[in-house]
Rosetta silent file (secondary structure, phi, psi, omega in degrees, C-alpha in Angstrom):
SEQUENCE: MPRVFSDIGCTRPAPNLRFDPPDSTFYDDPELRYSIEKKVTGWDEKRKEWLKRHPTFAAGAKDRLVMVTGSQPNPCRNPIGDHLLLRAFKNKVDYCRIHGYDVFYNNVLLHPRMKSYWAKLPVVKAAMLAHPEAEWIWWVDSDALITDMEYKLPLDRYNYKGHNLVVHGWSKMIYEEKSWTSLNAGVFLIRNCQWSMDFIDVWANMGPISPDYKKWGVIQRSVFKDKLFPESDDQSALIYLLFKDRRLTDKIYLEGEYYFEGYWVEIVPTYANITEKYTAMEREDGTLRRRHAEKCQPCSGDHNQIYAGESCWSGMVKALNFADNQVLRKYGFMHPDLLDSNTVTETPFDYPDEGPW
SCORE:     score description
SCORE:     0.000 S_00000001
   1 L     0.000  177.498 -168.655   99.579  127.082  103.053 S_00000001
   2 L   -80.639  146.270 -178.766   97.390  125.378  100.919 S_00000001
   3 L  -122.668  135.465 -178.650   99.023  123.318   98.267 S_00000001
   4 L  -105.336  135.869 -157.495   97.239  122.712   94.989 S_00000001
   5 L  -120.884  131.555  175.567   98.015  119.354   93.274 S_00000001
   6 L  -130.661  169.317 -179.344   97.834  119.383   89.388 S_00000001
   7 L   -93.568    0.337 -166.089   98.330  117.034   86.442 S_00000001
   8 L   -62.235  146.324  173.138  100.433  119.938   84.319 S_00000001
   9 L    92.518  -23.086 -168.042  103.806  118.124   83.333 S_00000001
  10 L   -82.599  112.798  178.976  102.150  114.538   83.570 S_00000001
  11 L   -96.694   -9.953  175.096  102.968  112.869   80.283 S_00000001
  12 L   -62.758  116.226 -178.029  101.913  109.531   81.218 S_00000001
  13 L   -69.819  142.164 -173.870   98.845  108.714   78.987 S_00000001
  14 L   -66.221  141.937 -175.053   95.566  107.771   80.523 S_00000001
  15 L   -70.969  130.326  164.358   94.579  104.007   80.235 S_00000001
  16 L   -53.629   82.560  179.433   91.718  103.701   77.293 S_00000001
  17 L   -57.226  -33.966  177.213   89.041  102.330   79.436 S_00000001
  18 L   -88.404  -24.388 -171.404   86.803  101.722   76.269 S_00000001
  19 L   -71.384  125.688  170.375   89.150  100.021   73.924 S_00000001
  20 L  -129.231  113.366 -167.160   88.306   96.221   73.586 S_00000001
  21 L   -85.995  156.275  169.172   90.335   94.706   70.732 S_00000001
  22 L   -71.151  -14.106 -161.468   88.585   91.801   68.725 S_00000001
  23 L   -88.417  143.051 -165.899   91.349   89.444   69.490 S_00000001
  24 L   -80.237  150.253  169.115   90.499   86.945   72.249 S_00000001
  25 L  -114.242 -152.453  177.441   91.752   87.003   75.642 S_00000001
  26 H   -71.038  -31.237  179.347   91.446   84.968   78.601 S_00000001
  27 H   -74.921    4.950  173.620   88.085   86.204   79.225 S_00000001
  28 H   -93.314    2.519 -177.004   86.663   84.376   76.051 S_00000001
  29 L   -85.166  101.617 -159.677   87.603   81.295   77.643 S_00000001
  30 L   -63.226  -16.206 -177.123   84.641   79.425   78.748 S_00000001
  31 L   -81.371  -10.191  179.414   86.462   77.428   81.067 S_00000001
  32 L   -67.104  128.268 -177.681   87.524   80.770   83.477 S_00000001
  33 L  -122.923  144.355 -174.372   86.009   80.452   86.853 S_00000001
  34 L  -105.591  -22.893 -173.721   86.301   83.375   89.231 S_00000001
  35 L   -44.252  127.315  162.350   85.340   80.903   92.221 S_00000001
  36 L   -59.477   -8.174  164.327   87.515   80.252   94.931 S_00000001
  37 L   -86.156    6.513 -176.080   87.278   76.557   94.386 S_00000001
  38 L  -127.752  129.030 -177.817   88.484   76.705   91.014 S_00000001
  39 L   -68.071  155.944  178.602   92.233   76.607   90.166 S_00000001
  40 L  -125.189  101.140  178.665   93.781   79.350   87.904 S_00000001
  41 L  -107.851  159.365 -170.323   96.423   78.451   85.846 S_00000001
  42 L    44.916   23.717  155.695   98.963   80.363   83.522 S_00000001
  43 H   -23.969  -52.195  174.038   98.265   83.368   84.811 S_00000001
  44 H   -78.131  -17.170  158.202  101.264   85.359   84.411 S_00000001
  45 H   -91.504  -26.983  167.539  101.187   84.751   80.625 S_00000001
  46 H   -55.340  -28.497 -179.868   97.523   85.659   80.529 S_00000001
  47 H   -81.526  -41.934 -163.622   98.134   88.949   82.063 S_00000001
  48 H   -74.669  -26.696  171.846  101.256   89.708   80.109 S_00000001
  49 H   -65.991  -38.067  176.661   98.956   88.860   76.863 S_00000001
  50 H   -76.952  -51.144  163.529   96.383   90.882   78.014 S_00000001
  51 H   -30.111  -52.202 -167.240   98.559   93.912   78.608 S_00000001
  52 H   -75.401  -18.972  179.948  100.095   93.616   75.348 S_00000001
  53 L   -97.769    6.831  169.548   96.830   93.681   73.567 S_00000001
  54 L  -130.892   72.146 -168.984   95.846   96.896   75.839 S_00000001
  55 H   -61.873  -25.628 -179.366   98.755   99.064   75.465 S_00000001
  56 H   -54.904  -21.753 -175.502   97.295  101.971   77.096 S_00000001
  57 H   -92.219   -8.251 -160.867   97.398  100.092   80.333 S_00000001
  58 L   -70.100  -45.438 -173.355  101.227   99.133   79.742 S_00000001
  59 L   -74.688  136.586  170.333  102.711  102.336   81.209 S_00000001
  60 L    72.520   26.140 -168.888  102.915  102.329   84.879 S_00000001
  61 H   -79.340  -40.440 -166.546  101.664   98.615   85.155 S_00000001
  62 H   -84.212    6.461  168.329  104.110   97.448   87.790 S_00000001
  63 H  -110.515  -22.644 -153.422  102.894  100.323   90.271 S_00000001
  64 L   -81.014  141.681 -161.656   99.231  100.150   89.332 S_00000001
  65 E  -140.965  125.708 -171.202   97.234   99.295   92.419 S_00000001
  66 E  -120.551  120.324 -166.146   93.609   98.342   93.280 S_00000001
  67 E   -97.207  124.015  174.772   92.526   98.790   96.640 S_00000001
  68 E  -103.977  116.087  175.423   89.714   96.032   97.704 S_00000001
  69 E  -122.965 -171.829  164.661   87.714   96.399  100.650 S_00000001
  70 E   165.381 -179.613  176.436   84.088   95.347  101.997 S_00000001
  71 L  -136.613 -161.297 -176.547   81.705   94.454  104.333 S_00000001
  72 L   -92.329  163.455  177.307   78.945   92.005  105.392 S_00000001
  73 L   -61.702  -43.415 -164.979   75.481   91.873  103.377 S_00000001
  74 L   -90.644  158.215  163.029   73.110   92.690  106.115 S_00000001
  75 L   -38.414  159.171 -176.757   72.962   95.918  108.479 S_00000001
  76 L   -84.466  146.025  174.364   75.121   96.481  110.975 S_00000001
  77 L   -66.050  -44.198  177.165   73.884   95.195  114.775 S_00000001
  78 L   -67.726  124.573 -177.967   75.612   98.400  116.255 S_00000001
  79 L   -50.498  -47.012  178.718   73.213  101.274  115.812 S_00000001
  80 L   -85.625  -16.228 -173.120   76.135  103.436  114.652 S_00000001
  81 H   -55.247  -61.977  168.146   78.041  100.856  112.787 S_00000001
  82 H   -26.226  -45.310  144.695   76.701  101.748  109.392 S_00000001
  83 H   -49.301  -67.471  170.627   77.766  104.981  110.040 S_00000001
  84 H   -58.304  -31.680 -179.014   81.152  104.470  110.971 S_00000001
  85 H   -73.621  -35.526  170.243   81.528  101.902  108.229 S_00000001
  86 H   -62.731  -54.911 -176.627   80.315  104.575  105.619 S_00000001
  87 H   -57.366  -35.483  178.356   83.066  107.351  107.032 S_00000001
  88 H   -70.183  -26.782  170.833   85.620  104.592  107.130 S_00000001
  89 H   -79.659  -24.330  173.027   84.894  103.940  103.114 S_00000001
  90 H   -86.555  -13.926 -175.795   85.064  107.518  102.341 S_00000001
  91 H   -60.991  -61.474 -174.235   88.298  107.647  104.335 S_00000001
  92 H   -47.692  -35.996 -164.842   89.435  104.763  101.705 S_00000001
  93 H   -81.158  -44.341 -164.402   87.786  106.679   98.474 S_00000001
  94 H   -69.720  -53.305  170.979   89.417  110.050   99.818 S_00000001
  95 H   -51.141  -60.596 -177.219   92.888  108.081   99.901 S_00000001
  96 H   -51.371  -72.754 -171.710   92.410  106.374   96.536 S_00000001
  97 H   -53.754  -13.650 -173.357   91.563  109.473   94.924 S_00000001
  98 H   -79.848  -41.749 -166.733   94.451  111.523   96.279 S_00000001
  99 H   -92.322  -15.313 -179.504   96.725  108.748   95.076 S_00000001
 100 L    71.543   37.694  175.191   94.980  107.710   91.503 S_00000001
 101 L  -116.001  147.338 -173.895   94.288  104.281   92.723 S_00000001
 102 E   -82.045  158.279  178.648   90.870  102.357   91.770 S_00000001
 103 E  -141.007  148.560 -172.549   88.925  100.936   94.886 S_00000001
 104 E  -127.567  126.339 -168.363   86.278   98.073   94.790 S_00000001
 105 E  -121.709  123.379  170.779   84.017   97.869   97.866 S_00000001
 106 E  -121.641  128.410 -169.323   82.190   94.633   98.084 S_00000001
 107 L  -111.080   17.680 -174.501   78.961   93.689  100.381 S_00000001
 108 L  -137.867  158.619 -176.874   78.083   90.082   99.360 S_00000001
 109 L   -95.924  118.120 -179.996   79.519   87.137   99.883 S_00000001
 110 L   -52.667  -30.969  174.533   81.521   85.340   96.777 S_00000001
 111 L  -145.835  137.288  176.149   81.071   81.985   98.469 S_00000001
 112 L   -55.457  -45.470  178.450   78.466   80.921  100.871 S_00000001
 113 L  -106.238   34.921  160.361   80.609   79.239  103.370 S_00000001
 114 L  -119.514   91.186  176.767   83.620   81.711  103.342 S_00000001
 115 L  -112.031 -164.211  176.461   82.267   84.066  105.781 S_00000001
 116 H    30.336 -133.600 -172.797   83.626   86.577  108.337 S_00000001
 117 H   -60.202  -16.284 -176.482   87.292   87.017  108.166 S_00000001
 118 H   -74.423  -18.669 -171.687   87.386   84.134  105.387 S_00000001
 119 H   -73.387  -31.420 -174.532   85.194   86.222  102.874 S_00000001
 120 H   -57.261  -41.377 -161.187   88.130   88.360  101.961 S_00000001
 121 H   -68.003  -28.838  174.548   90.018   85.644   99.986 S_00000001
 122 H   -66.657  -45.321  177.237   87.019   84.922   97.416 S_00000001
 123 H   -53.796  -53.581 -176.819   87.031   88.850   96.901 S_00000001
 124 H   -70.688  -32.059 -178.191   90.883   89.194   96.162 S_00000001
 125 H   -77.626  -26.579  176.532   91.075   86.365   93.693 S_00000001
 126 H   -60.877  -53.385 -177.822   87.884   87.762   91.952 S_00000001
 127 H   -60.018  -41.697  163.773   89.580   91.121   91.867 S_00000001
 128 H   -40.171  -44.916  170.305   92.699   89.734   90.481 S_00000001
 129 H   -62.920  -54.754 -168.625   90.950   88.185   87.562 S_00000001
 130 H   -66.021  -17.834 -176.269   88.948   91.453   87.139 S_00000001
 131 L  -122.336   72.173  177.236   91.841   93.669   87.354 S_00000001
 132 L   -77.926   -3.154 -170.534   94.746   92.369   85.068 S_00000001
 133 L   -85.418  -12.694 -170.442   95.878   95.691   84.490 S_00000001
 134 L  -102.884  128.834  164.128   96.915   96.088   88.597 S_00000001
 135 L   -65.185  -49.018 -159.065  100.065   94.870   89.492 S_00000001
 136 E  -111.045  134.103  136.487   98.970   95.049   93.388 S_00000001
 137 E   -81.259  130.346  163.832   95.593   94.090   95.224 S_00000001
 138 E  -124.553  104.556 -169.143   95.698   95.792   98.377 S_00000001
 139 E   -74.810  129.683  169.610   92.925   94.089  100.701 S_00000001
 140 E  -139.406  130.483 -178.622   91.988   96.820  103.719 S_00000001
 141 L   -70.150  161.791  176.944   89.377   95.591  106.183 S_00000001
 142 L   -45.955  -40.646 -166.371   86.112   97.478  106.513 S_00000001
 143 L   -99.489    7.289 -174.314   87.154   98.835  110.059 S_00000001
 144 L  -102.601  151.399 -161.706   90.731   99.787  109.221 S_00000001
 145 L  -119.844  125.257  171.540   91.441  103.607  108.876 S_00000001
 146 E   -94.201  134.732  179.673   94.153  105.364  106.784 S_00000001
 147 L  -124.726   -4.118  166.303   95.550  108.061  108.632 S_00000001
 148 L  -123.541   97.986  179.699   98.152  109.587  106.883 S_00000001
 149 L   -73.407   -4.157 -179.075   96.861  110.610  103.469 S_00000001
 150 L  -112.896  -16.883  176.683   99.513  111.643  101.571 S_00000001
 151 L   -66.348  150.083  170.609  101.989  108.289  102.231 S_00000001
 152 L  -119.086  130.520 -168.447  102.538  106.287   99.425 S_00000001
 153 L   -66.296  134.236  178.152  103.308  102.556   99.913 S_00000001
 154 L   -64.592   52.311 -154.739  106.874  101.822   99.128 S_00000001
 155 L   -62.135   -6.335 -175.096  106.028   99.327   96.266 S_00000001
 156 H   -85.335  -23.637  172.254  109.508   99.687   94.906 S_00000001
 157 H   -67.783  -21.140 -154.880  110.966   98.042   98.037 S_00000001
 158 H  -113.022  -36.275 -166.793  108.545   94.781   97.374 S_00000001
 159 H   -85.652  -27.624  179.483  109.255   94.880   93.489 S_00000001
 160 H   -75.355  -60.818 -167.024  113.234   94.970   94.139 S_00000001
 161 L   -80.803   10.289  172.327  113.183   92.242   96.492 S_00000001
 162 L    83.926   -5.962 -175.272  110.734   90.197   94.733 S_00000001
 163 L   -75.869  137.405 -173.429  108.058   89.791   97.154 S_00000001
 164 L  -101.740  -12.437 -176.616  104.442   88.906   96.553 S_00000001
 165 E  -140.873  139.526 -169.939  102.692   89.308   99.738 S_00000001
 166 E  -137.129  122.290  161.196  103.224   92.162  102.289 S_00000001
 167 E  -142.991  156.708 -179.714  101.782   92.120  105.822 S_00000001
 168 E   -67.506  120.923 -177.948  102.374   93.929  108.948 S_00000001
 169 E  -174.216  170.726  177.502  104.245   91.291  111.226 S_00000001
 170 L  -117.586  122.819  162.528  107.178   90.156  113.239 S_00000001
 171 H   -60.831  -29.066  177.782  109.387   87.026  112.554 S_00000001
 172 H   -64.859  -46.534 -170.974  110.581   86.619  116.247 S_00000001
 173 H   -74.620  -18.833  169.856  106.846   86.413  117.195 S_00000001
 174 H   -84.092  -55.215 -165.206  105.927   83.715  114.436 S_00000001
 175 H   -81.535  -17.916 -165.407  109.143   81.396  114.862 S_00000001
 176 L  -109.396  -62.069 -163.434  110.234   81.885  118.589 S_00000001
 177 L   -78.364  -17.579  174.278  107.087   83.157  120.636 S_00000001
 178 L    49.758   70.494 -169.604  104.735   81.283  118.154 S_00000001
 179 L  -114.836  154.418 -179.421  102.021   83.725  118.715 S_00000001
 180 L   -92.841    7.773  177.067   98.749   84.259  116.743 S_00000001
 181 L  -116.283   20.439 -170.599   99.142   87.922  116.808 S_00000001
 182 L   -86.311    1.979  163.264  102.689   87.821  115.478 S_00000001
 183 E  -159.906  172.018 -174.171  101.149   89.528  112.152 S_00000001
 184 E  -118.478  129.839 -170.626   97.684   91.228  111.247 S_00000001
 185 E  -108.081    4.370  167.708   95.955   89.656  107.943 S_00000001
 186 E   -69.224  -30.520  159.830   93.486   92.634  107.931 S_00000001
 187 E  -133.178  127.331  176.081   95.338   94.616  105.660 S_00000001
 188 E  -153.678  164.358  179.706   97.877   93.306  102.994 S_00000001
 189 E  -118.965  147.454 -171.212   99.131   93.801   99.706 S_00000001
 190 E  -126.214  120.827  168.563   99.066   90.851   97.173 S_00000001
 191 E   -62.467  154.129  162.978  100.817   90.628   93.795 S_00000001
 192 L   -87.065   77.978 -173.253   98.768   89.788   90.937 S_00000001
 193 L  -133.854 -170.288  162.564  100.699   86.937   89.690 S_00000001
 194 H   -59.901  -55.618  159.847  100.577   83.143   89.473 S_00000001
 195 H   -36.175  -40.146  176.773  102.074   82.724   92.777 S_00000001
 196 H   -82.626  -37.502  172.242   99.541   84.464   94.499 S_00000001
 197 H   -42.065  -64.873  178.756   96.824   82.447   92.647 S_00000001
 198 H   -41.471  -84.585 -176.689   98.630   79.323   94.064 S_00000001
 199 H   -36.289  -23.459 -172.493   99.117   80.689   97.569 S_00000001
 200 H   -76.593  -56.221 -179.909   95.421   81.845   97.805 S_00000001
 201 H   -50.621  -55.404 -173.597   94.325   78.321   96.988 S_00000001
 202 H   -77.537  -11.619  176.998   96.233   76.824   99.643 S_00000001
 203 H   -71.027  -42.778 -168.200   95.501   79.522  102.321 S_00000001
 204 H   -70.779  -32.956  174.748   91.655   79.235  101.570 S_00000001
 205 L   -58.793   -0.261  174.708   91.942   75.467  102.020 S_00000001
 206 L  -109.297   15.444  170.546   92.523   75.903  105.729 S_00000001
 207 L  -113.012 -154.777 -177.929   89.118   77.506  105.866 S_00000001
 208 L   -64.121  -20.890  163.072   85.436   76.454  105.720 S_00000001
 209 L   -61.334  -29.317  170.096   85.762   75.014  102.127 S_00000001
 210 L   -72.936  150.200 -179.923   88.110   72.369  103.388 S_00000001
 211 L   -77.471  -17.992 -179.043   86.761   69.088  104.761 S_00000001
 212 L  -110.769   33.687 -177.221   89.274   69.429  107.517 S_00000001
 213 H   -70.717  -15.780  166.287   88.406   72.877  108.552 S_00000001
 214 H   -82.625  -13.275 -173.774   87.673   71.772  112.013 S_00000001
 215 H   -83.579  -47.265  172.662   90.977   69.805  112.131 S_00000001
 216 H   -59.844  -32.109  171.561   92.944   73.021  111.260 S_00000001
 217 H   -50.998  -53.915  174.264   91.367   74.975  114.352 S_00000001
 218 H   -60.266  -32.286  174.669   92.820   72.201  116.497 S_00000001
 219 H   -67.715  -41.723 -179.286   96.304   72.640  114.742 S_00000001
 220 H   -55.230  -68.779 -160.929   96.299   76.138  115.170 S_00000001
 221 H   -64.258  -16.113 -179.968   95.444   76.284  118.705 S_00000001
 222 H   -84.880  -16.810  178.983   98.051   73.502  119.415 S_00000001
 223 H   -92.652  -43.911 -174.721  100.745   75.635  117.947 S_00000001
 224 L   -96.639  103.655 -154.372   99.650   79.020  118.841 S_00000001
 225 L   -90.619  -25.980  174.889   98.897   78.764  122.626 S_00000001
 226 L   -93.262    9.033  151.661   97.601   82.134  122.993 S_00000001
 227 L   -55.448  129.709 -170.639   94.749   81.711  120.266 S_00000001
 228 L   -83.663  -39.143 -165.962   91.508   82.609  121.842 S_00000001
 229 L  -133.727  146.440 -158.951   88.888   80.783  119.911 S_00000001
 230 L   -60.104  -54.424 -161.113   88.610   77.101  118.557 S_00000001
 231 L   -85.606  152.299  177.794   87.897   77.439  114.577 S_00000001
 232 L   -52.763  123.964  171.987   90.560   77.914  112.119 S_00000001
 233 L  -110.772  165.606  178.928   90.830   81.684  110.993 S_00000001
 234 H   -53.681  -52.925 -177.223   92.476   83.456  108.116 S_00000001
 235 H   -59.373  -56.728 -179.438   95.373   85.147  110.223 S_00000001
 236 H   -48.934  -55.599 -173.146   96.048   82.055  112.134 S_00000001
 237 H   -56.368  -41.191 -179.251   96.243   79.960  108.997 S_00000001
 238 H   -72.520  -21.533 -170.653   98.940   82.513  107.195 S_00000001
 239 H   -94.673  -10.525 -169.542  101.084   82.595  110.207 S_00000001
 240 H   -86.027  -39.416  172.344  100.654   78.540  110.501 S_00000001
 241 H   -62.413  -45.047 -165.797  102.051   78.406  106.625 S_00000001
 242 H   -78.505  -41.906 -175.586  104.996   80.844  107.264 S_00000001
 243 H   -60.442  -54.798 -168.534  105.751   78.862  110.522 S_00000001
 244 H   -79.490    1.129  163.350  105.846   75.376  109.204 S_00000001
 245 L  -151.979  102.747 -176.228  107.842   76.801  105.703 S_00000001
 246 H   -79.911    1.373  177.321  110.138   79.357  106.639 S_00000001
 247 H   -67.014  -40.934 -165.583  111.219   79.513  102.740 S_00000001
 248 H   -33.395  -25.524 -172.967  107.697   81.118  102.545 S_00000001
 249 H   -84.423  -10.943  172.043  109.495   84.370  103.554 S_00000001
 250 H   -60.201  -30.034 -178.077  111.389   84.644  100.455 S_00000001
 251 L   -93.387  -36.621 -171.028  107.824   85.474   98.861 S_00000001
 252 E  -102.714  107.137  177.812  106.080   86.965  101.944 S_00000001
 253 E   -75.485  125.348  165.054  107.374   90.378  103.425 S_00000001
 254 E   -88.835   91.183 -170.832  106.887   90.937  107.090 S_00000001
 255 E   -82.452  131.316  173.965  106.774   94.786  107.026 S_00000001
 256 L  -155.738   25.855  173.249  107.583   96.159  110.385 S_00000001
 257 L   -87.294  -32.044  171.507  109.768   99.381  109.298 S_00000001
 258 L  -157.858  164.393 -147.647  106.726  101.606  109.556 S_00000001
 259 L   -88.447  108.271  171.209  102.889  100.847  110.625 S_00000001
 260 L   -88.283  -18.445  155.463  101.652   99.259  107.844 S_00000001
 261 L  -156.005  156.579 -177.250   98.653   98.333  110.079 S_00000001
 262 E  -162.971  143.628 -176.233   98.522   99.095  113.877 S_00000001
 263 E   -71.537  135.620  175.757   95.884   98.734  116.974 S_00000001
 264 H   -51.467  -41.850 -163.192   93.908  101.685  117.638 S_00000001
 265 H   -59.285  -33.231 -169.369   94.434  101.593  121.204 S_00000001
 266 H   -70.360  -31.261 -148.226   98.539  101.982  120.440 S_00000001
 267 H  -120.698  -48.711 -166.729   97.703  104.971  118.079 S_00000001
 268 H   -64.418  -43.322 -167.580   94.552  107.304  118.769 S_00000001
 269 H   -63.523  -21.691  170.509   96.103  108.577  121.990 S_00000001
 270 H   -78.178  -23.162 -177.092   99.113  109.998  119.938 S_00000001
 271 H   -61.663  -26.345  174.108   97.244  112.101  117.724 S_00000001
 272 H   -58.340  -46.425 -178.324   97.180  115.202  119.685 S_00000001
 273 H   -60.262  -45.003 -174.273  100.978  115.015  119.864 S_00000001
 274 H   -57.243  -57.838 -178.793  101.199  113.793  116.193 S_00000001
 275 H   -70.793  -38.312  157.702   99.089  116.964  115.175 S_00000001
 276 H   -21.757  -57.339 -178.144  101.344  119.210  117.282 S_00000001
 277 H   -67.554  -49.296  169.966  104.417  117.835  115.700 S_00000001
 278 H   -50.396  -51.020  164.712  102.809  117.826  112.470 S_00000001
 279 H   -65.981  -16.840  175.727  102.269  121.492  112.397 S_00000001
 280 H   -72.371  -58.341  179.472  105.657  122.339  113.563 S_00000001
 281 H   -40.129  -63.440 -163.181  106.837  119.864  110.867 S_00000001
 282 H   -50.888  -38.813 -165.907  104.749  121.467  108.124 S_00000001
 283 H   -69.735  -23.204  173.889  106.116  124.960  108.679 S_00000001
 284 H   -93.148  -34.923 -166.052  109.586  123.410  107.624 S_00000001
 285 L  -170.825  115.735 -163.017  108.442  120.578  105.195 S_00000001
 286 L   -82.997   -7.880 -168.839  105.036  120.010  104.006 S_00000001
 287 L   -92.503  133.897 -177.937  106.013  116.323  103.241 S_00000001
 288 L  -126.947  135.067  169.820  105.222  113.834  106.140 S_00000001
 289 L  -101.664   83.752 -176.647  105.983  109.935  106.288 S_00000001
 290 L  -161.025  128.300 -178.258  103.537  108.526  108.382 S_00000001
 291 L  -158.310  131.005  175.864  100.585  105.974  107.939 S_00000001
 292 L  -132.453  167.836  170.614   98.692  104.022  110.317 S_00000001
 293 E  -140.116  105.705 -162.417   95.488  101.726  110.072 S_00000001
 294 E   -85.396  137.782 -174.902   93.746  101.521  113.185 S_00000001
 295 E  -103.188  142.613  176.819   91.264   98.195  113.972 S_00000001
 296 L  -161.344 -179.116  174.418   87.944   98.326  115.781 S_00000001
 297 L  -134.612   61.986 -173.151   84.709   96.357  115.058 S_00000001
 298 L   -52.194  -18.707 -171.105   82.213   99.185  114.616 S_00000001
 299 L   -82.857  -56.189  178.743   79.794   97.101  112.912 S_00000001
 300 L   -71.089  -21.866 -163.966   79.170   94.083  115.247 S_00000001
 301 L    66.739    7.233  174.869   79.630   96.375  118.202 S_00000001
 302 L   -66.677  158.281  135.141   82.213   93.803  119.488 S_00000001
 303 L  -142.610 -173.734  176.242   85.392   94.776  121.171 S_00000001
 304 L   -75.952  131.212 -173.999   88.253   94.060  123.253 S_00000001
 305 L   -80.578    7.803  168.330   86.756   93.953  126.610 S_00000001
 306 L   -59.583  -36.631 -174.535   89.786   95.457  128.315 S_00000001
 307 L  -105.091  146.148  169.176   88.595   98.685  126.710 S_00000001
 308 L   -58.356  144.927 -179.183   85.531  100.413  127.139 S_00000001
 309 H   -67.024  -24.732 -176.240   82.992  100.263  124.192 S_00000001
 310 H   -70.732  -49.492  153.585   82.840  104.092  124.364 S_00000001
 311 H   -20.437  -46.854 -161.963   86.523  104.205  124.161 S_00000001
 312 H   -77.566  -48.013 -171.290   86.600  102.031  121.091 S_00000001
 313 H   -76.424  -42.075 -179.976   83.900  104.476  119.220 S_00000001
 314 H   -68.328  -44.132  172.130   85.596  107.763  120.166 S_00000001
 315 H   -46.468  -50.459  160.669   88.654  106.377  119.159 S_00000001
 316 H   -48.182  -55.938  175.533   87.431  105.684  115.366 S_00000001
 317 H   -72.500  -14.105  171.066   85.971  109.093  115.249 S_00000001
 318 H   -81.309  -39.206 -179.653   89.209  110.715  116.284 S_00000001
 319 H   -59.204  -30.052 -177.925   91.192  108.664  113.723 S_00000001
 320 H   -90.500  -10.625  157.590   88.460  109.557  111.065 S_00000001
 321 H   -97.147   -8.765  162.110   88.717  113.362  111.705 S_00000001
 322 H   -73.650  -26.639  172.651   92.408  113.298  111.830 S_00000001
 323 L   -93.522  -24.372 -172.104   92.524  111.655  108.485 S_00000001
 324 H   -73.983  -24.502 -178.052   89.586  113.710  107.349 S_00000001
 325 H   -65.313  -27.464 -177.954   91.426  116.932  108.416 S_00000001
 326 H   -89.689   -4.363  171.644   94.189  116.240  105.818 S_00000001
 327 H   -94.342  -39.122  173.363   91.643  116.069  103.244 S_00000001
 328 H   -65.299  -32.454  167.542   89.636  119.159  104.334 S_00000001
 329 H   -38.828  -40.025 -169.812   92.857  121.251  104.535 S_00000001
 330 H   -88.919   -3.758  173.569   92.880  121.433  100.826 S_00000001
 331 H  -111.303   19.672  162.828   89.237  122.789  100.590 S_00000001
 332 L    89.989   21.589 -176.889   90.213  125.439  103.401 S_00000001
 333 E  -144.779  175.496 -170.431   88.640  123.879  106.511 S_00000001
 334 E  -152.385  152.656  173.316   89.506  121.811  109.579 S_00000001
 335 L   -85.942   86.112  178.464   87.897  119.506  112.401 S_00000001
 336 L   -63.329  -36.231 -179.872   89.393  121.917  115.601 S_00000001
 337 L  -124.735  131.604 -171.882   88.388  119.053  117.897 S_00000001
 338 L   -67.946  -18.760  173.485   88.842  115.291  116.736 S_00000001
 339 L   -71.509  -24.666 -171.128   85.821  114.373  118.783 S_00000001
 340 L  -106.204  103.895  166.000   83.155  116.657  117.049 S_00000001
 341 L   -73.986  -15.370 -159.213   82.580  115.459  113.511 S_00000001
 342 L  -106.158   -6.582  175.799   79.869  118.121  112.836 S_00000001
 343 L  -116.257  129.815  174.836   81.907  121.071  113.442 S_00000001
 344 L  -124.883  159.348  174.929   84.833  122.724  111.018 S_00000001
 345 E  -129.059  149.917 -178.591   86.553  126.100  111.071 S_00000001
 346 E   -73.146  125.607  164.171   87.920  128.086  107.922 S_00000001
 347 L   -75.691  151.628  162.905   91.721  127.802  107.910 S_00000001
 348 L   -62.511  135.144 -175.748   93.623  131.000  107.705 S_00000001
 349 L   -30.063  -49.522 -168.655   95.425  131.407  104.144 S_00000001
 350 L   -97.249    9.134  167.813   98.927  131.215  105.735 S_00000001
 351 L   -62.433  138.100    7.105   98.293  128.167  108.033 S_00000001
 352 L  -115.675   35.804  177.584  100.364  126.844  109.632 S_00000001
 353 L   -72.611   -8.227 -171.023  103.414  129.013  108.281 S_00000001
 354 L  -148.617  133.451 -162.439  102.587  131.806  110.637 S_00000001
 355 L  -132.606 -144.860  -21.552  101.178  131.393  114.094 S_00000001
 356 L   -53.016  138.199  177.934  100.474  131.143  117.028 S_00000001
 357 L  -120.249    0.000    0.000   97.617  128.328  116.069 S_00000001
């Protein structure tokens, strides 16, 4: 049956976005710089003081999250790329709206040398400074899709264990197999704290802003034999840092208990079965605990050559419509065919409690 979500009974006061006290904060410091090349110090104390002077943000601060995503400044080479990116962004906006998260979409390079996969780090650092009210910044690549719209990240797990960075990955693949696919840096949670500021500095200095950029690529390929390309990339850099200093796992959580991020080829073929099981389960219990983020490259038109380009785009369309159905259901409609984005049908009032469907 349709479910209606309401704020009735919610007593937490909404943050006052217009309140700007006359007292000075870190924003009044002329030395403050947002650049990835400028260090930030004393950030924990500055955030704490800012929250003290903005008390309406204090309630719920430890669970407040901002999603950050983005794409390149130029139009996509692939003719349908911009359309797919627009739909992918709608997918993220829908998720954030459902859960009350802010979302920031960036389509400019915040540092001219930090391009491609490295472009995310300057944006994440700037977002941390721009959102002192947020405990977590959630980076999600532009081509990643959320397909369980009601799943809420288990932030208490990471708070309890004191982790500051969460990525989907496997310890065995880092330390035993030495694989550059042992984690995925396209989706990650990072705590808004001084540790994270310092770690981003170290991470970014394996990228194009480093005078040793070419050397880092050689080092990464010497350790991770399955790395396919010569230049240093953000994912290999993160794995290398973990590989060289295992103590970092005290602060970096390799999430493997659920699909924090997953490859589309593994997941898309399961949608029909998942939908069938979802419908059966929903008759008994409307709560579902399943979240995936699928990866493809709709903008450039590039894809894993093992798979046909058509299957890549079809997979993204299926994933988008699979997620969209969870939103449309609340408005009384559904895509009956996951490959048909144009057609929707009205759902019966008692769907799926009675059937057959």
